[in-house]
mmCIF file with all atom_site columns, C-alpha atoms in Angstrom:
data_model
loop_
_atom_site.group_PDB
_atom_site.id
_atom_site.type_symbol
_atom_site.label_atom_id
_atom_site.label_alt_id
_atom_site.label_comp_id
_atom_site.label_asym_id
_atom_site.label_entity_id
_atom_site.label_seq_id
_atom_site.pdbx_PDB_ins_code
_atom_site.Cartn_x
_atom_site.Cartn_y
_atom_site.Cartn_z
_atom_site.occupancy
_atom_site.B_iso_or_equiv
_atom_site.pdbx_formal_charge
_atom_site.auth_seq_id
_atom_site.auth_comp_id
_atom_site.auth_asym_id
_atom_site.auth_atom_id
_atom_site.pdbx_PDB_model_num
ATOM 1   C CA . MET A 1 1   ? -39.008 -66.131 -24.608 1.00 0.00 ? 1   MET A CA 1
ATOM 2   C CA . PRO A 1 2   ? -41.006 -63.357 -22.928 1.00 0.00 ? 2   PRO A CA 1
ATOM 3   C CA . THR A 1 3   ? -43.037 -64.102 -19.865 1.00 0.00 ? 3   THR A CA 1
ATOM 4   C CA . SER A 1 4   ? -46.795 -64.310 -20.077 1.00 0.00 ? 4   SER A CA 1
ATOM 5   C CA . ASN A 1 5   ? -49.012 -61.346 -19.312 1.00 0.00 ? 5   ASN A CA 1
ATOM 6   C CA . ARG A 1 6   ? -49.787 -63.017 -15.968 1.00 0.00 ? 6   ARG A CA 1
ATOM 7   C CA . ASP A 1 7   ? -46.243 -62.169 -14.862 1.00 0.00 ? 7   ASP A CA 1
ATOM 8   C CA . ASN A 1 8   ? -47.562 -58.700 -13.841 1.00 0.00 ? 8   ASN A CA 1
ATOM 9   C CA . GLY A 1 9   ? -44.041 -57.352 -14.184 1.00 0.00 ? 9   GLY A CA 1
ATOM 10  C CA . ARG A 1 10  ? -42.716 -59.489 -11.338 1.00 0.00 ? 10  ARG A CA 1
ATOM 11  C CA . ASN A 1 11  ? -39.912 -61.356 -13.149 1.00 0.00 ? 11  ASN A CA 1
ATOM 12  C CA . SER A 1 12  ? -37.050 -60.752 -10.778 1.00 0.00 ? 12  SER A CA 1
ATOM 13  C CA . GLY A 1 13  ? -34.389 -61.251 -13.385 1.00 0.00 ? 13  GLY A CA 1
ATOM 14  C CA . ARG A 1 14  ? -32.629 -63.879 -11.288 1.00 0.00 ? 14  ARG A CA 1
ATOM 15  C CA . ASN A 1 15  ? -30.446 -66.153 -13.352 1.00 0.00 ? 15  ASN A CA 1
ATOM 16  C CA . SER A 1 16  ? -32.681 -69.151 -13.914 1.00 0.00 ? 16  SER A CA 1
ATOM 17  C CA . GLY A 1 17  ? -30.865 -70.561 -16.911 1.00 0.00 ? 17  GLY A CA 1
ATOM 18  C CA . ARG A 1 18  ? -32.318 -67.993 -19.306 1.00 0.00 ? 18  ARG A CA 1
ATOM 19  C CA . ILE A 1 19  ? -31.616 -64.408 -20.197 1.00 0.00 ? 19  ILE A CA 1
ATOM 20  C CA . ALA A 1 20  ? -33.397 -61.974 -17.898 1.00 0.00 ? 20  ALA A CA 1
ATOM 21  C CA . LEU A 1 21  ? -36.325 -60.245 -19.512 1.00 0.00 ? 21  LEU A CA 1
ATOM 22  C CA . GLU A 1 22  ? -35.718 -56.635 -20.437 1.00 0.00 ? 22  GLU A CA 1
ATOM 23  C CA . ARG A 1 23  ? -38.355 -53.999 -19.926 1.00 0.00 ? 23  ARG A CA 1
ATOM 24  C CA . VAL A 1 24  ? -38.486 -50.360 -20.951 1.00 0.00 ? 24  VAL A CA 1
ATOM 25  C CA . ALA A 1 25  ? -39.445 -47.538 -18.598 1.00 0.00 ? 25  ALA A CA 1
ATOM 26  C CA . ILE A 1 26  ? -40.977 -44.792 -20.718 1.00 0.00 ? 26  ILE A CA 1
ATOM 27  C CA . HIS A 1 27  ? -42.187 -41.265 -20.144 1.00 0.00 ? 27  HIS A CA 1
ATOM 28  C CA . CYS A 1 28  ? -43.425 -38.628 -22.578 1.00 0.00 ? 28  CYS A CA 1
ATOM 29  C CA . GLU A 1 29  ? -43.737 -34.897 -22.029 1.00 0.00 ? 29  GLU A CA 1
ATOM 30  C CA . ALA A 1 30  ? -46.388 -33.333 -24.239 1.00 0.00 ? 30  ALA A CA 1
ATOM 31  C CA . THR A 1 31  ? -48.270 -30.151 -25.005 1.00 0.00 ? 31  THR A CA 1
ATOM 32  C CA . SER A 1 32  ? -51.373 -31.374 -23.123 1.00 0.00 ? 32  SER A CA 1
ATOM 33  C CA . TYR A 1 33  ? -52.789 -34.359 -21.257 1.00 0.00 ? 33  TYR A CA 1
ATOM 34  C CA . ASP A 1 34  ? -55.167 -35.312 -24.081 1.00 0.00 ? 34  ASP A CA 1
ATOM 35  C CA . ALA A 1 35  ? -53.409 -38.149 -25.898 1.00 0.00 ? 35  ALA A CA 1
ATOM 36  C CA . THR A 1 36  ? -55.522 -37.660 -29.031 1.00 0.00 ? 36  THR A CA 1
ATOM 37  C CA . THR A 1 37  ? -54.387 -34.072 -29.598 1.00 0.00 ? 37  THR A CA 1
ATOM 38  C CA . ALA A 1 38  ? -51.172 -33.674 -27.596 1.00 0.00 ? 38  ALA A CA 1
ATOM 39  C CA . GLU A 1 39  ? -47.908 -33.173 -29.427 1.00 0.00 ? 39  GLU A CA 1
ATOM 40  C CA . PRO A 1 40  ? -44.954 -34.984 -27.868 1.00 0.00 ? 40  PRO A CA 1
ATOM 41  C CA . LEU A 1 41  ? -42.194 -32.639 -26.731 1.00 0.00 ? 41  LEU A CA 1
ATOM 42  C CA . ARG A 1 42  ? -39.785 -35.200 -25.292 1.00 0.00 ? 42  ARG A CA 1
ATOM 43  C CA . ILE A 1 43  ? -39.722 -38.984 -25.039 1.00 0.00 ? 43  ILE A CA 1
ATOM 44  C CA . VAL A 1 44  ? -37.352 -40.787 -22.692 1.00 0.00 ? 44  VAL A CA 1
ATOM 45  C CA . ALA A 1 45  ? -37.023 -44.557 -22.547 1.00 0.00 ? 45  ALA A CA 1
ATOM 46  C CA . LEU A 1 46  ? -34.697 -46.546 -20.257 1.00 0.00 ? 46  LEU A CA 1
ATOM 47  C CA . ARG A 1 47  ? -34.074 -50.268 -20.398 1.00 0.00 ? 47  ARG A CA 1
ATOM 48  C CA . ILE A 1 48  ? -34.428 -52.354 -17.260 1.00 0.00 ? 48  ILE A CA 1
ATOM 49  C CA . ARG A 1 49  ? -32.515 -55.627 -17.278 1.00 0.00 ? 49  ARG A CA 1
ATOM 50  C CA . GLY A 1 50  ? -33.014 -57.911 -14.311 1.00 0.00 ? 50  GLY A CA 1
ATOM 51  C CA . ASN A 1 51  ? -32.559 -55.711 -11.253 1.00 0.00 ? 51  ASN A CA 1
ATOM 52  C CA . ARG A 1 52  ? -30.619 -52.975 -13.067 1.00 0.00 ? 52  ARG A CA 1
ATOM 53  C CA . VAL A 1 53  ? -31.690 -49.772 -14.776 1.00 0.00 ? 53  VAL A CA 1
ATOM 54  C CA . LEU A 1 54  ? -29.508 -49.207 -17.842 1.00 0.00 ? 54  LEU A CA 1
ATOM 55  C CA . ALA A 1 55  ? -29.641 -45.409 -17.630 1.00 0.00 ? 55  ALA A CA 1
ATOM 56  C CA . GLY A 1 56  ? -26.474 -44.921 -19.668 1.00 0.00 ? 56  GLY A CA 1
ATOM 57  C CA . GLY A 1 57  ? -28.138 -46.265 -22.793 1.00 0.00 ? 57  GLY A CA 1
ATOM 58  C CA . ALA A 1 58  ? -31.301 -44.169 -22.517 1.00 0.00 ? 58  ALA A CA 1
ATOM 59  C CA . LEU A 1 59  ? -33.200 -43.041 -25.580 1.00 0.00 ? 59  LEU A CA 1
ATOM 60  C CA . ASP A 1 60  ? -33.961 -39.330 -25.246 1.00 0.00 ? 60  ASP A CA 1
ATOM 61  C CA . LEU A 1 61  ? -35.822 -37.810 -28.184 1.00 0.00 ? 61  LEU A CA 1
ATOM 62  C CA . CYS A 1 62  ? -37.315 -34.420 -28.901 1.00 0.00 ? 62  CYS A CA 1
ATOM 63  C CA . PRO A 1 63  ? -39.580 -34.922 -31.932 1.00 0.00 ? 63  PRO A CA 1
ATOM 64  C CA . GLY A 1 64  ? -39.017 -32.194 -34.467 1.00 0.00 ? 64  GLY A CA 1
ATOM 65  C CA . ALA A 1 65  ? -35.530 -31.404 -33.154 1.00 0.00 ? 65  ALA A CA 1
ATOM 66  C CA . ASP A 1 66  ? -33.882 -34.842 -33.274 1.00 0.00 ? 66  ASP A CA 1
ATOM 67  C CA . GLY A 1 67  ? -34.597 -35.771 -36.862 1.00 0.00 ? 67  GLY A CA 1
ATOM 68  C CA . ALA A 1 68  ? -37.351 -36.368 -39.361 1.00 0.00 ? 68  ALA A CA 1
ATOM 69  C CA . PRO A 1 69  ? -40.541 -38.087 -38.154 1.00 0.00 ? 69  PRO A CA 1
ATOM 70  C CA . ALA A 1 70  ? -39.640 -41.314 -39.987 1.00 0.00 ? 70  ALA A CA 1
ATOM 71  C CA . GLU A 1 71  ? -36.206 -41.364 -38.318 1.00 0.00 ? 71  GLU A CA 1
ATOM 72  C CA . ILE A 1 72  ? -37.723 -40.749 -34.855 1.00 0.00 ? 72  ILE A CA 1
ATOM 73  C CA . ALA A 1 73  ? -40.275 -43.529 -35.452 1.00 0.00 ? 73  ALA A CA 1
ATOM 74  C CA . GLU A 1 74  ? -37.580 -46.007 -36.479 1.00 0.00 ? 74  GLU A CA 1
ATOM 75  C CA . ARG A 1 75  ? -35.392 -45.182 -33.477 1.00 0.00 ? 75  ARG A CA 1
ATOM 76  C CA . LEU A 1 76  ? -38.374 -45.716 -31.158 1.00 0.00 ? 76  LEU A CA 1
ATOM 77  C CA . ARG A 1 77  ? -39.336 -49.021 -32.818 1.00 0.00 ? 77  ARG A CA 1
ATOM 78  C CA . ARG A 1 78  ? -35.787 -50.353 -32.548 1.00 0.00 ? 78  ARG A CA 1
ATOM 79  C CA . PHE A 1 79  ? -35.345 -49.277 -28.926 1.00 0.00 ? 79  PHE A CA 1
ATOM 80  C CA . LEU A 1 80  ? -38.708 -50.551 -27.680 1.00 0.00 ? 80  LEU A CA 1
ATOM 81  C CA . GLY A 1 81  ? -38.773 -53.784 -29.662 1.00 0.00 ? 81  GLY A CA 1
ATOM 82  C CA . ASP A 1 82  ? -41.286 -56.136 -28.086 1.00 0.00 ? 82  ASP A CA 1
ATOM 83  C CA . ARG A 1 83  ? -40.192 -55.375 -24.515 1.00 0.00 ? 83  ARG A CA 1
ATOM 84  C CA . PRO A 1 84  ? -42.901 -54.684 -21.930 1.00 0.00 ? 84  PRO A CA 1
ATOM 85  C CA . LEU A 1 85  ? -43.408 -50.971 -21.269 1.00 0.00 ? 85  LEU A CA 1
ATOM 86  C CA . VAL A 1 86  ? -43.325 -49.720 -17.688 1.00 0.00 ? 86  VAL A CA 1
ATOM 87  C CA . GLY A 1 87  ? -44.710 -46.304 -16.928 1.00 0.00 ? 87  GLY A CA 1
ATOM 88  C CA . TYR A 1 88  ? -46.677 -43.898 -14.823 1.00 0.00 ? 88  TYR A CA 1
ATOM 89  C CA . ILE A 1 89  ? -49.827 -43.267 -16.845 1.00 0.00 ? 89  ILE A CA 1
ATOM 90  C CA . VAL A 1 90  ? -48.212 -45.623 -19.365 1.00 0.00 ? 90  VAL A CA 1
ATOM 91  C CA . GLU A 1 91  ? -51.245 -45.597 -21.684 1.00 0.00 ? 91  GLU A CA 1
ATOM 92  C CA . PHE A 1 92  ? -50.679 -41.885 -22.354 1.00 0.00 ? 92  PHE A CA 1
ATOM 93  C CA . SER A 1 93  ? -47.033 -42.417 -23.319 1.00 0.00 ? 93  SER A CA 1
ATOM 94  C CA . ALA A 1 94  ? -47.941 -45.469 -25.408 1.00 0.00 ? 94  ALA A CA 1
ATOM 95  C CA . ALA A 1 95  ? -50.652 -43.514 -27.258 1.00 0.00 ? 95  ALA A CA 1
ATOM 96  C CA . LEU A 1 96  ? -48.180 -40.747 -28.155 1.00 0.00 ? 96  LEU A CA 1
ATOM 97  C CA . VAL A 1 97  ? -45.596 -43.277 -29.340 1.00 0.00 ? 97  VAL A CA 1
ATOM 98  C CA . GLU A 1 98  ? -48.236 -45.081 -31.413 1.00 0.00 ? 98  GLU A CA 1
ATOM 99  C CA . ARG A 1 99  ? -49.132 -41.820 -33.152 1.00 0.00 ? 99  ARG A CA 1
ATOM 100 C CA . LEU A 1 100 ? -45.451 -41.122 -33.834 1.00 0.00 ? 100 LEU A CA 1
ATOM 101 C CA . ILE A 1 101 ? -44.691 -44.548 -35.290 1.00 0.00 ? 101 ILE A CA 1
ATOM 102 C CA . GLY A 1 102 ? -48.020 -44.800 -37.090 1.00 0.00 ? 102 GLY A CA 1
ATOM 103 C CA . ALA A 1 103 ? -48.842 -48.258 -35.752 1.00 0.00 ? 103 ALA A CA 1
ATOM 104 C CA . PRO A 1 104 ? -50.222 -49.821 -32.599 1.00 0.00 ? 104 PRO A CA 1
ATOM 105 C CA . LEU A 1 105 ? -47.769 -51.058 -30.002 1.00 0.00 ? 105 LEU A CA 1
ATOM 106 C CA . ARG A 1 106 ? -48.275 -54.679 -29.070 1.00 0.00 ? 106 ARG A CA 1
ATOM 107 C CA . ASN A 1 107 ? -45.997 -54.398 -26.041 1.00 0.00 ? 107 ASN A CA 1
ATOM 108 C CA . GLU A 1 108 ? -47.326 -55.498 -22.656 1.00 0.00 ? 108 GLU A CA 1
ATOM 109 C CA . ARG A 1 109 ? -47.869 -52.453 -20.433 1.00 0.00 ? 109 ARG A CA 1
ATOM 110 C CA . VAL A 1 110 ? -47.206 -52.242 -16.716 1.00 0.00 ? 110 VAL A CA 1
ATOM 111 C CA . GLU A 1 111 ? -48.643 -49.315 -14.782 1.00 0.00 ? 111 GLU A CA 1
ATOM 112 C CA . VAL A 1 112 ? -46.502 -48.611 -11.696 1.00 0.00 ? 112 VAL A CA 1
ATOM 113 C CA . SER A 1 113 ? -49.341 -46.822 -9.905  1.00 0.00 ? 113 SER A CA 1
ATOM 114 C CA . SER A 1 114 ? -51.406 -50.034 -10.197 1.00 0.00 ? 114 SER A CA 1
ATOM 115 C CA . LEU A 1 115 ? -48.582 -52.085 -8.711  1.00 0.00 ? 115 LEU A CA 1
ATOM 116 C CA . TYR A 1 116 ? -48.235 -49.513 -5.930  1.00 0.00 ? 116 TYR A CA 1
ATOM 117 C CA . TYR A 1 117 ? -51.976 -49.511 -5.261  1.00 0.00 ? 117 TYR A CA 1
ATOM 118 C CA . ALA A 1 118 ? -52.048 -53.327 -5.072  1.00 0.00 ? 118 ALA A CA 1
ATOM 119 C CA . ARG A 1 119 ? -49.273 -53.221 -2.469  1.00 0.00 ? 119 ARG A CA 1
ATOM 120 C CA . LYS A 1 120 ? -50.846 -50.445 -0.411  1.00 0.00 ? 120 LYS A CA 1
ATOM 121 C CA . VAL A 1 121 ? -54.360 -51.885 -0.433  1.00 0.00 ? 121 VAL A CA 1
ATOM 122 C CA . ARG A 1 122 ? -53.033 -55.040 1.257   1.00 0.00 ? 122 ARG A CA 1
ATOM 123 C CA . THR A 1 123 ? -51.557 -53.042 4.133   1.00 0.00 ? 123 THR A CA 1
ATOM 124 C CA . ALA A 1 124 ? -53.576 -49.815 4.274   1.00 0.00 ? 124 ALA A CA 1
ATOM 125 C CA . SER A 1 125 ? -56.360 -49.133 6.674   1.00 0.00 ? 125 SER A CA 1
ATOM 126 C CA . LYS A 1 126 ? -59.505 -47.446 5.425   1.00 0.00 ? 126 LYS A CA 1
ATOM 127 C CA . SER A 1 127 ? -57.601 -44.307 4.439   1.00 0.00 ? 127 SER A CA 1
ATOM 128 C CA . ALA A 1 128 ? -57.260 -43.183 0.852   1.00 0.00 ? 128 ALA A CA 1
ATOM 129 C CA . ILE A 1 129 ? -54.183 -44.199 -1.105  1.00 0.00 ? 129 ILE A CA 1
ATOM 130 C CA . ASP A 1 130 ? -52.286 -41.311 -2.684  1.00 0.00 ? 130 ASP A CA 1
ATOM 131 C CA . LEU A 1 131 ? -51.277 -42.340 -6.221  1.00 0.00 ? 131 LEU A CA 1
ATOM 132 C CA . ARG A 1 132 ? -49.495 -39.133 -7.199  1.00 0.00 ? 132 ARG A CA 1
ATOM 133 C CA . LEU A 1 133 ? -46.022 -39.871 -8.542  1.00 0.00 ? 133 LEU A CA 1
ATOM 134 C CA . ASP A 1 134 ? -44.224 -37.635 -6.059  1.00 0.00 ? 134 ASP A CA 1
ATOM 135 C CA . SER A 1 135 ? -46.060 -39.358 -3.184  1.00 0.00 ? 135 SER A CA 1
ATOM 136 C CA . LEU A 1 136 ? -45.237 -42.794 -4.582  1.00 0.00 ? 136 LEU A CA 1
ATOM 137 C CA . ILE A 1 137 ? -41.552 -41.835 -4.899  1.00 0.00 ? 137 ILE A CA 1
ATOM 138 C CA . ARG A 1 138 ? -41.471 -40.503 -1.341  1.00 0.00 ? 138 ARG A CA 1
ATOM 139 C CA . ASP A 1 139 ? -43.271 -43.526 0.133   1.00 0.00 ? 139 ASP A CA 1
ATOM 140 C CA . LEU A 1 140 ? -40.988 -45.984 -1.679  1.00 0.00 ? 140 LEU A CA 1
ATOM 141 C CA . ASP A 1 141 ? -37.970 -43.967 -0.464  1.00 0.00 ? 141 ASP A CA 1
ATOM 142 C CA . LEU A 1 142 ? -36.525 -43.580 -3.955  1.00 0.00 ? 142 LEU A CA 1
ATOM 143 C CA . PRO A 1 143 ? -33.437 -41.358 -4.339  1.00 0.00 ? 143 PRO A CA 1
ATOM 144 C CA . VAL A 1 144 ? -34.816 -39.411 -7.305  1.00 0.00 ? 144 VAL A CA 1
ATOM 145 C CA . ARG A 1 145 ? -37.273 -36.601 -8.033  1.00 0.00 ? 145 ARG A CA 1
ATOM 146 C CA . ALA A 1 146 ? -39.540 -36.553 -11.057 1.00 0.00 ? 146 ALA A CA 1
ATOM 147 C CA . GLU A 1 147 ? -38.762 -33.115 -12.469 1.00 0.00 ? 147 GLU A CA 1
ATOM 148 C CA . ASP A 1 148 ? -38.496 -33.799 -16.201 1.00 0.00 ? 148 ASP A CA 1
ATOM 149 C CA . ALA A 1 149 ? -38.928 -36.680 -18.658 1.00 0.00 ? 149 ALA A CA 1
ATOM 150 C CA . GLN A 1 150 ? -35.500 -38.168 -17.885 1.00 0.00 ? 150 GLN A CA 1
ATOM 151 C CA . SER A 1 151 ? -35.905 -38.168 -14.108 1.00 0.00 ? 151 SER A CA 1
ATOM 152 C CA . THR A 1 152 ? -39.520 -39.349 -14.378 1.00 0.00 ? 152 THR A CA 1
ATOM 153 C CA . ALA A 1 153 ? -38.514 -42.331 -16.539 1.00 0.00 ? 153 ALA A CA 1
ATOM 154 C CA . LEU A 1 154 ? -35.756 -43.114 -14.022 1.00 0.00 ? 154 LEU A CA 1
ATOM 155 C CA . ALA A 1 155 ? -38.215 -42.815 -11.105 1.00 0.00 ? 155 ALA A CA 1
ATOM 156 C CA . VAL A 1 156 ? -40.634 -45.151 -12.882 1.00 0.00 ? 156 VAL A CA 1
ATOM 157 C CA . ALA A 1 157 ? -37.889 -47.729 -13.477 1.00 0.00 ? 157 ALA A CA 1
ATOM 158 C CA . MET A 1 158 ? -36.765 -47.546 -9.851  1.00 0.00 ? 158 MET A CA 1
ATOM 159 C CA . ALA A 1 159 ? -40.364 -47.772 -8.593  1.00 0.00 ? 159 ALA A CA 1
ATOM 160 C CA . TRP A 1 160 ? -40.969 -50.856 -10.746 1.00 0.00 ? 160 TRP A CA 1
ATOM 161 C CA . LEU A 1 161 ? -37.851 -52.494 -9.318  1.00 0.00 ? 161 LEU A CA 1
ATOM 162 C CA . ARG A 1 162 ? -38.843 -51.637 -5.746  1.00 0.00 ? 162 ARG A CA 1
ATOM 163 C CA . LEU A 1 163 ? -42.427 -52.821 -6.213  1.00 0.00 ? 163 LEU A CA 1
ATOM 164 C CA . THR A 1 164 ? -41.571 -56.095 -7.920  1.00 0.00 ? 164 THR A CA 1
ATOM 165 C CA . GLN A 1 165 ? -38.369 -57.151 -6.191  1.00 0.00 ? 165 GLN A CA 1
ATOM 166 C CA . ASP A 1 166 ? -38.537 -55.688 -2.694  1.00 0.00 ? 166 ASP A CA 1
ATOM 167 C CA . GLU A 1 167 ? -40.645 -57.506 -0.127  1.00 0.00 ? 167 GLU A CA 1
ATOM 168 C CA . ARG A 1 168 ? -40.919 -54.633 2.365   1.00 0.00 ? 168 ARG A CA 1
#
């Protein structure tokens, strides 16, 4: 049974007598930053189970090159299921996926920059908080660079793990 929306993505995945909740880190590359007109170029989704990123089973799709639109939509639906989506600007990726599958996603959405902001605002002085992904990655000391859809999805998954399971 999935956790409630009040979980805020903090289920640590510790074995508490039930299967750890899976989440999906998702990132879309597109022709523009306007979700209403952008065409998706590449969609990468990685499952997160407990405190592990299942990078080996990633879904990596290039719409138009990896099959017919109906086939792409079905592969996305199956992979995402009802798992919460974790992302950086997750609403943009979700909007592109919704257009591709032709239906709204009912998945809970977790924005890593919001989690990061909540952590920083507790400890920061009156200085501004830099929410750029590369700054977030550097500050969290993650061993990855967000250079393409695959590495960005991996960075998002690792950031979510660090922000929800690390009490630094």
